[in-house]
Amino acid sequence: MKANAENQESESKMDGLKWVVVFALLAAAVVGNYLYSDVSVVLRSSAVVALVVIAGIFAALTAKGKSVVTFARESRMEVRKVVWPTRQEATQTTFIVLAVTIVMALALWGIDGVMVRLVRLVTGA
């Protein structure tokens, strides 16, 4: 147990260093893109993409990054389990939502008109 606690403590110190590297890489991407504005857009965007990918790899190696990667994998497995509606069901549902929205908009417009007239009647404006 003691070795496990020491290992976690050492890992947390390394996580801090990894996050510093991540932010330094992202800052280098932003500053480099600004400073080298005279260089070809293709080269600059390639460099920015490369630095962002490298920063992402370093971030994925941290404890938080590992939990995010695990969450993404589990989410992907859950999405595979979803029973998606057919095209016809999606179209019908869309039309139902549109119809209800229009009916509610007209009802609220009517109620608003009645309320305005009542307020005018009461206030005499």
XYZ file of C-alpha atoms in Angstrom:
125
model
C 0.000 0.000 0.000
C 2.831 2.335 0.826
C 4.473 1.732 -2.547
C 1.147 2.393 -4.301
C 0.749 5.709 -2.471
C 4.318 6.706 -3.357
C 3.688 5.720 -6.985
C 0.549 7.873 -7.115
C 2.409 10.792 -5.527
C 5.196 10.476 -8.078
C 2.624 10.239 -10.882
C 0.836 13.378 -9.699
C 4.124 15.295 -9.758
C 4.747 14.053 -13.278
C 1.181 15.042 -14.233
C 1.956 18.615 -13.275
C 5.028 18.574 -15.502
C 3.031 17.022 -18.344
C 0.388 19.757 -18.077
C 3.115 22.398 -18.200
C 4.420 20.772 -21.396
C 0.879 20.696 -22.836
C 0.298 24.392 -22.191
C 3.775 25.277 -23.435
C 3.129 23.410 -26.693
C -0.240 25.113 -27.163
C 1.278 28.507 -26.393
C 4.075 27.780 -28.875
C 1.463 26.964 -31.509
C -0.381 30.250 -30.960
C 2.724 32.436 -30.683
C 4.475 30.674 -33.558
C 1.457 31.123 -35.795
C 1.455 34.833 -34.971
C 5.212 35.405 -35.278
C 5.636 33.494 -38.523
C 2.730 35.130 -40.338
C 4.977 35.621 -43.382
C 5.446 31.840 -43.784
C 3.087 29.837 -45.993
C -0.328 29.147 -44.481
C 0.030 25.456 -45.263
C 3.283 25.195 -43.293
C 1.953 27.218 -40.380
C -1.282 25.245 -40.151
C 0.649 21.976 -40.399
C 2.914 23.078 -37.563
C -0.063 24.138 -35.437
C -1.837 20.837 -36.056
C 1.330 18.910 -35.200
C 1.821 20.850 -31.956
C -1.839 20.384 -30.971
C -1.611 16.635 -31.634
C 1.572 16.357 -29.579
C -0.066 18.369 -26.780
C -3.067 16.038 -26.942
C -0.813 13.014 -26.615
C 0.890 14.514 -23.559
C -2.506 15.397 -22.069
C -3.751 11.844 -22.668
C -0.831 10.518 -20.637
C -1.981 12.328 -17.482
C -4.411 10.835 -14.982
C -7.230 13.130 -16.158
C -6.366 12.399 -19.775
C -6.527 8.661 -19.184
C -9.973 9.031 -17.609
C -11.140 11.114 -20.590
C -9.869 8.481 -23.035
C -11.610 5.743 -21.043
C -14.829 7.776 -20.988
C -14.632 8.303 -24.759
C -14.176 4.581 -25.380
C -17.105 3.696 -23.127
C -19.270 6.358 -24.772
C -18.462 4.947 -28.187
C -19.537 1.489 -27.037
C -22.809 2.915 -25.685
C -23.531 4.726 -28.958
C -23.241 1.391 -30.743
C -26.018 0.033 -28.506
C -28.484 2.797 -29.394
C -31.420 1.867 -31.611
C -31.600 4.781 -34.032
C -34.936 5.753 -35.617
C -35.595 5.038 -39.262
C -35.694 7.889 -41.768
C -39.501 7.739 -41.859
C -39.753 7.904 -38.044
C -37.358 10.849 -37.921
C -39.282 12.700 -40.633
C -42.643 12.094 -38.953
C -41.313 13.206 -35.583
C -39.848 16.351 -37.140
C -43.183 17.268 -38.717
C -45.000 16.643 -35.439
C -42.580 18.923 -33.590
C -42.985 21.628 -36.258
C -46.781 21.399 -36.099
C -46.861 21.617 -32.310
C -44.434 24.550 -32.410
C -46.618 26.429 -34.882
C -49.785 25.716 -32.883
C -48.141 26.873 -29.646
C -46.749 30.002 -31.333
C -50.222 30.916 -32.604
C -51.781 30.218 -29.204
C -49.220 32.374 -27.404
C -49.635 35.120 -29.997
C -53.372 35.071 -29.410
C -53.028 35.105 -25.618
C -50.541 37.996 -25.900
C -52.979 39.950 -28.074
C -55.805 39.412 -25.564
C -53.554 40.408 -22.651
C -52.454 43.608 -24.428
C -56.083 44.583 -25.049
C -57.002 43.851 -21.403
C -54.119 45.980 -20.145
C -55.166 48.817 -22.484
C -58.731 48.521 -21.229
C -57.676 48.605 -17.579
C -55.066 51.352 -17.904
C -56.907 53.409 -20.480
C -53.776 53.766 -22.610
